[in-house]
PDB file of C-alpha atoms in Angstrom:
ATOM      1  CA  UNK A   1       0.000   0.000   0.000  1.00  0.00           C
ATOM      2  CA  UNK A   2       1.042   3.926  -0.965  1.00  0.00           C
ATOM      3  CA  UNK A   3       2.465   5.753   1.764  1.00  0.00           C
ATOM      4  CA  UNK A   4      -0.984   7.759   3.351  1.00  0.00           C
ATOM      5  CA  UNK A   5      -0.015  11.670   2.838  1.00  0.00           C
ATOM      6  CA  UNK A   6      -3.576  12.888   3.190  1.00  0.00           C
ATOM      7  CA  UNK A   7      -7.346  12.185   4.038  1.00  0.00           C
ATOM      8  CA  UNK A   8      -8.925  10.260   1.442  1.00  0.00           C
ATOM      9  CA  UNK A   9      -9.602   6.248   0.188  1.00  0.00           C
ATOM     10  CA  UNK A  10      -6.769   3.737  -0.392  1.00  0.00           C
ATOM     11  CA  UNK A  11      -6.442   0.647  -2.072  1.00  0.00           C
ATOM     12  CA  UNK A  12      -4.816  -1.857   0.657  1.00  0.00           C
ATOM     13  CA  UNK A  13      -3.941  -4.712  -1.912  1.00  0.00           C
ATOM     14  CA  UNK A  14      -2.202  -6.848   0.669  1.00  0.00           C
ATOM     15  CA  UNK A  15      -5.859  -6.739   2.332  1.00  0.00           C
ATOM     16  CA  UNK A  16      -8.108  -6.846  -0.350  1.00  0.00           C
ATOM     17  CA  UNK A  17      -9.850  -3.741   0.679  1.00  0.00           C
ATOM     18  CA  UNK A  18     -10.567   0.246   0.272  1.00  0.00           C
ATOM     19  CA  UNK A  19      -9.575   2.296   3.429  1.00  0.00           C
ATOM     20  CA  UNK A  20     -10.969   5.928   4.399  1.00  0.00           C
ATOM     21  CA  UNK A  21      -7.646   7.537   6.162  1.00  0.00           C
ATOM     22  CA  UNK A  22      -8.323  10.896   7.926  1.00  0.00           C
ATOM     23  CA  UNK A  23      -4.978  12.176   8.368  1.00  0.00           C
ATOM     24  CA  UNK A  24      -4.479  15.779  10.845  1.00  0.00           C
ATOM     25  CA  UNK A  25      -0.881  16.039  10.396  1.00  0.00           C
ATOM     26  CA  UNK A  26       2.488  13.604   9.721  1.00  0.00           C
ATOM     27  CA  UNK A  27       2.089  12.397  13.297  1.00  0.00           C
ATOM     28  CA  UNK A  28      -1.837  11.720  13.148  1.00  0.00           C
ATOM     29  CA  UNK A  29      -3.148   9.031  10.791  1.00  0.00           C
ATOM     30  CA  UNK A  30      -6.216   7.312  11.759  1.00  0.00           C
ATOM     31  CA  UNK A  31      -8.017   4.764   9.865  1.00  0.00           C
ATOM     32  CA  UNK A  32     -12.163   5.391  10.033  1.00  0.00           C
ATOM     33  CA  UNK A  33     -13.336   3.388   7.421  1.00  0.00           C
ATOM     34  CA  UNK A  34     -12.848   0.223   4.915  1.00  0.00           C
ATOM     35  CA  UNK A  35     -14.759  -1.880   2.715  1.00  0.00           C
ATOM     36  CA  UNK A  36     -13.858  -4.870   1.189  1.00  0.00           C
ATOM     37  CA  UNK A  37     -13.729  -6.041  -2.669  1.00  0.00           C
ATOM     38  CA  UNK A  38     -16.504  -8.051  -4.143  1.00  0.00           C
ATOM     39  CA  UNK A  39     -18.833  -5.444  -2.771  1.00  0.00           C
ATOM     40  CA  UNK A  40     -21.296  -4.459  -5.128  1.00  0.00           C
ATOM     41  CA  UNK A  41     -20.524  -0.790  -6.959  1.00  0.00           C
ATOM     42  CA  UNK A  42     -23.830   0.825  -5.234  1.00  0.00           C
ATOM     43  CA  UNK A  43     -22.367  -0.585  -1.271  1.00  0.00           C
ATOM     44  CA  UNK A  44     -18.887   0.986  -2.469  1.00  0.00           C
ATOM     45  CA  UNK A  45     -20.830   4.623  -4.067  1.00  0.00           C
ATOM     46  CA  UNK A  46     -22.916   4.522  -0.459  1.00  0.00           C
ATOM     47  CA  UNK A  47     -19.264   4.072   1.377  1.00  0.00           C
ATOM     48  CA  UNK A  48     -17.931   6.651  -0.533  1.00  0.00           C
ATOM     49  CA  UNK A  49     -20.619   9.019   0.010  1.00  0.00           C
ATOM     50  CA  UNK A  50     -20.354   8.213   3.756  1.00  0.00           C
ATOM     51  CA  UNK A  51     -16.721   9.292   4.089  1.00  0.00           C
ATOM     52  CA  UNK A  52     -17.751  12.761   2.218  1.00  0.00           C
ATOM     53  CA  UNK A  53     -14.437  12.476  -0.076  1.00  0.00           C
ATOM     54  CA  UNK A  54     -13.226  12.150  -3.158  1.00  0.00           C
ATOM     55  CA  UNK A  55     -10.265   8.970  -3.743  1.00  0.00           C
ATOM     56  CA  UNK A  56      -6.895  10.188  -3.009  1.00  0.00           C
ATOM     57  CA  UNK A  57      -4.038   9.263  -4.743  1.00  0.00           C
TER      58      UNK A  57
END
């Protein structure tokens, strides 16, 4: 997984998953959210829309 440099969604490959990271500054990164693959594209739109974000990357 890319280094996490800002709020957004992930792609953790090693875990299959997407991740919402809210990150306040270099020392602060906290994980609020993930989802797994094989979720349907209206669960991952209604995640998405959850988080309030765009993907980062």
């Amino acid at each position: 997984m890319s280094t996490i440099r800002k709020s957004g969604i992930y792609e953790n490959i090693s875990k299959k998953r997407w991740e919402y990271w809210l990150v306040k500054n270099s020392d602060i990164k906290i994980m609020v959210s993930w989802l797994q693959w094989g979720s349907t594209d209206e669960e991952y739109k209604k995640w998405e829309e959850n988080c309030l974000i765009t993907k980062a990357g």
